[in-house]
PDB file of C-alpha atoms in Angstrom:
ATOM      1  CA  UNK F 512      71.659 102.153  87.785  1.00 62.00           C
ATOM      2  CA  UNK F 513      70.350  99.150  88.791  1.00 74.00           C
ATOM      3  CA  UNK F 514      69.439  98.265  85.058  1.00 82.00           C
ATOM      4  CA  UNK F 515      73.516  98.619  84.233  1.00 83.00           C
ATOM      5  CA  UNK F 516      75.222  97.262  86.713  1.00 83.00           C
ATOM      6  CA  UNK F 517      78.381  97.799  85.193  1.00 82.00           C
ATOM      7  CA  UNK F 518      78.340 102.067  84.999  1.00 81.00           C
ATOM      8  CA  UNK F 519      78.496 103.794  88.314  1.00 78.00           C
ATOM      9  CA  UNK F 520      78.459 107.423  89.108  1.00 75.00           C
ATOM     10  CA  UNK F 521      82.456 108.787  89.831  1.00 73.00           C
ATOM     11  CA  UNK F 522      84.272 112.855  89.584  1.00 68.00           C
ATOM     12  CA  UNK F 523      86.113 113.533  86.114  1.00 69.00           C
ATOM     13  CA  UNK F 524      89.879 114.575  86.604  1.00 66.00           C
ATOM     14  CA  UNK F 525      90.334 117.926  85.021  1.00 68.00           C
ATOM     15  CA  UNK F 526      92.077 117.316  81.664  1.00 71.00           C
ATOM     16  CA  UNK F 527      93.425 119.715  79.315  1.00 73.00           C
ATOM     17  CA  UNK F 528      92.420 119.708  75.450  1.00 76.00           C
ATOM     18  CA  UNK F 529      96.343 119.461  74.553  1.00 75.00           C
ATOM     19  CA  UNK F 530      96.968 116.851  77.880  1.00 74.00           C
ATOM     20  CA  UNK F 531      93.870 114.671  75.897  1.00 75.00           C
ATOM     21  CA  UNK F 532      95.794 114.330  72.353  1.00 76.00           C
ATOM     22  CA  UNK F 533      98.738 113.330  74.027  1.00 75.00           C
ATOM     23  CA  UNK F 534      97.112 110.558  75.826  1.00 76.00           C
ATOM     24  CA  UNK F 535      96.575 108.505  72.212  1.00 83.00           C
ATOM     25  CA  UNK F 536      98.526 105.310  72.526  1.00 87.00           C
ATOM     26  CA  UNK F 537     100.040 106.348  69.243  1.00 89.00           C
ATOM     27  CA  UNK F 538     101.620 109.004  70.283  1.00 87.00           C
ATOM     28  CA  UNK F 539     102.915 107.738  73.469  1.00 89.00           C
ATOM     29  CA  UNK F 540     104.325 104.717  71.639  1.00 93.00           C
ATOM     30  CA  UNK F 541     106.648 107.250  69.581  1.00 93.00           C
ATOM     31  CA  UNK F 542     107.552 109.441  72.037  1.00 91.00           C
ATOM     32  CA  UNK F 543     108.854 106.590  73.883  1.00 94.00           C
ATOM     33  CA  UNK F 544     110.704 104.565  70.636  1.00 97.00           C
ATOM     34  CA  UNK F 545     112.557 108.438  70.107  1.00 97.00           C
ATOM     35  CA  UNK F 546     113.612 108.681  73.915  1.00 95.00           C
ATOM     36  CA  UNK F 547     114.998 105.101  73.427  1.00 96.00           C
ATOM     37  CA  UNK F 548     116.425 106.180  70.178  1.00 97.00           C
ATOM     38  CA  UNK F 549     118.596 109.193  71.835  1.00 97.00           C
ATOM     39  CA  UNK F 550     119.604 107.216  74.711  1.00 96.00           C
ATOM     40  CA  UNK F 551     121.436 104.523  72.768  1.00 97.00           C
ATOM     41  CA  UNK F 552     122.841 107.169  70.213  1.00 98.00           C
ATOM     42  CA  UNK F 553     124.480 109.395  73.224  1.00 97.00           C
ATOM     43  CA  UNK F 554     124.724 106.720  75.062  1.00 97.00           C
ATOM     44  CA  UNK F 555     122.884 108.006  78.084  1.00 97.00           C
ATOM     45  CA  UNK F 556     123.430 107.067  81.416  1.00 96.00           C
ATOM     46  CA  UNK F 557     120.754 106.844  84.550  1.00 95.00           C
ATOM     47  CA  UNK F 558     122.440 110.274  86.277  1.00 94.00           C
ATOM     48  CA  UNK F 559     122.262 111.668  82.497  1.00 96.00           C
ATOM     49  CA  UNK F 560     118.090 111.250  82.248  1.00 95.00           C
ATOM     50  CA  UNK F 561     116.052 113.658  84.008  1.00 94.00           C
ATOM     51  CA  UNK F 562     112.423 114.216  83.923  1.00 92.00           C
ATOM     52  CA  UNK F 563     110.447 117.248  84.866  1.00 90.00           C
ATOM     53  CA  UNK F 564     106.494 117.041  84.683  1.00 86.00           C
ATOM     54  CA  UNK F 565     104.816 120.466  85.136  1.00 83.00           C
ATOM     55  CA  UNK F 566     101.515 120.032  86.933  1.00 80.00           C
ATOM     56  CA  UNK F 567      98.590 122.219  87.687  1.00 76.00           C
ATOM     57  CA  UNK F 568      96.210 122.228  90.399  1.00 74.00           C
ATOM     58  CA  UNK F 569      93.175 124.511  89.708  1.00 70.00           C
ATOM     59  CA  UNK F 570      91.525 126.239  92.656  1.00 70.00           C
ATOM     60  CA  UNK F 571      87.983 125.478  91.469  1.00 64.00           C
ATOM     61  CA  UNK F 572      85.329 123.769  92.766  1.00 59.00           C
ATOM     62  CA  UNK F 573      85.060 120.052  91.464  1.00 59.00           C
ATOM     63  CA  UNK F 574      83.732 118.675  88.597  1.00 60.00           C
ATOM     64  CA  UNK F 575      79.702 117.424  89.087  1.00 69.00           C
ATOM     65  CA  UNK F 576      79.349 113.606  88.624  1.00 68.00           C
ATOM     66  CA  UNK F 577      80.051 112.195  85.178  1.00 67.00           C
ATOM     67  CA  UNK F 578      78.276 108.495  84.121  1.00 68.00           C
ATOM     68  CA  UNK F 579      81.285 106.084  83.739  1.00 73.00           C
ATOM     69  CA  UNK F 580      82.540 102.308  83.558  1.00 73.00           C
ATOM     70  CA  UNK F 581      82.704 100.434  86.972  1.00 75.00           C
ATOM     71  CA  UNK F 582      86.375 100.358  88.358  1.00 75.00           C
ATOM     72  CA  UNK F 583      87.696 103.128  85.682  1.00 73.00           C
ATOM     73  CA  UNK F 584      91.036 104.400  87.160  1.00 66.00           C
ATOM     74  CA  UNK F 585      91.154 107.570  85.177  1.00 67.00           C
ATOM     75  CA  UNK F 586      87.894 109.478  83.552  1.00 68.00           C
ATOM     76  CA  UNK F 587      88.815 112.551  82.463  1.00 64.00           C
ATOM     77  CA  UNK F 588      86.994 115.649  81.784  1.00 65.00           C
ATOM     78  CA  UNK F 589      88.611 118.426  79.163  1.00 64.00           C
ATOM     79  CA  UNK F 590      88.631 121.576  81.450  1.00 61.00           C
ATOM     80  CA  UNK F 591      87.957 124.840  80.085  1.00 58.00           C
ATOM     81  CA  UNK F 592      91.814 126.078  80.397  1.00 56.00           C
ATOM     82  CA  UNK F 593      93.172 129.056  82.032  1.00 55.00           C
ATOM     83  CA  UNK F 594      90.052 130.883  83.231  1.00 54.00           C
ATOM     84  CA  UNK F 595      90.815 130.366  86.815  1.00 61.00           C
ATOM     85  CA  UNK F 596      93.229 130.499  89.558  1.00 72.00           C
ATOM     86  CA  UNK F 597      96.078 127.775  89.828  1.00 73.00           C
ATOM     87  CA  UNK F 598      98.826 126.244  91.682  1.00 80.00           C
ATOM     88  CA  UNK F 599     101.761 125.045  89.919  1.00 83.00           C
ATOM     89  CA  UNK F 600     104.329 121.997  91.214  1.00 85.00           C
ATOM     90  CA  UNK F 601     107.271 121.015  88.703  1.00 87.00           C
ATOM     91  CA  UNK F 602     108.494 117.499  90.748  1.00 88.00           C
ATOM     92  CA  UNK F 603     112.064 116.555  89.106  1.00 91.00           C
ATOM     93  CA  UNK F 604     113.687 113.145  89.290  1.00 91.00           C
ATOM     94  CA  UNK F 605     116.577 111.274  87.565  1.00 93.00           C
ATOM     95  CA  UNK F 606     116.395 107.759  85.891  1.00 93.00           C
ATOM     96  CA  UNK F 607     118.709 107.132  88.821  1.00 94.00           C
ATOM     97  CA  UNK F 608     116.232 108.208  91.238  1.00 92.00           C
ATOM     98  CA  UNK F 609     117.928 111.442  92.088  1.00 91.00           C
ATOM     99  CA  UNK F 610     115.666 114.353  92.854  1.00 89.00           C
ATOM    100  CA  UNK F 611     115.456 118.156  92.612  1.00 78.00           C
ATOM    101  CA  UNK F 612     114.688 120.374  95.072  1.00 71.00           C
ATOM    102  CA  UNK F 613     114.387 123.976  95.002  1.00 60.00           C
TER     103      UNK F 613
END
């Protein structure tokens, strides 16, 4: 590594095929112009906005090193989907900062 100073070693984040094609800056960009879209046209409130994000933890063991940038936040790795065992959390919060709890 000493040749590239600028790549280190790090762990991939498991990332799901579908999870991946939703990450394009594209897409994000639209989802978020139709949210703001709906929230002037029913004229939404804080309380009224709620957001629920499904996650899943896989009980696996972790990924092997992956080559990446130096400093990279995020470097994902597309997992291979539902071939193994799982824990799901579904964290729920208002644009008012109200939460959820079950």
């Amino acid at each position: 590594m000493s040749d590239h100073p600028e790549l280190s070693f790090c762990v991939p984040q498991a990332l799901n095929e579908a999870c991946a094609q939703k990450a394009n800056p594209i897409i994000v960009s639209d989802h978020f112009a139709k949210l703001e879209k709906i929230i002037k046209e029913y004229s939404l409130t804080p309380d009224q906005i709620w957001n629920m994000d499904e996650m899943r933890f896989a009980i696996e063991p972790s990924f092997q090193k992956v080559l990446a940038k130096k400093g990279a936040h995020q470097v994902h790795k597309v997992s291979s989907g539902n071939s193994h065992e799982h824990i799901f959390v579904c964290p729920t919060i208002s644009a008012a900062r109200h939460t959820f709890h079950q």
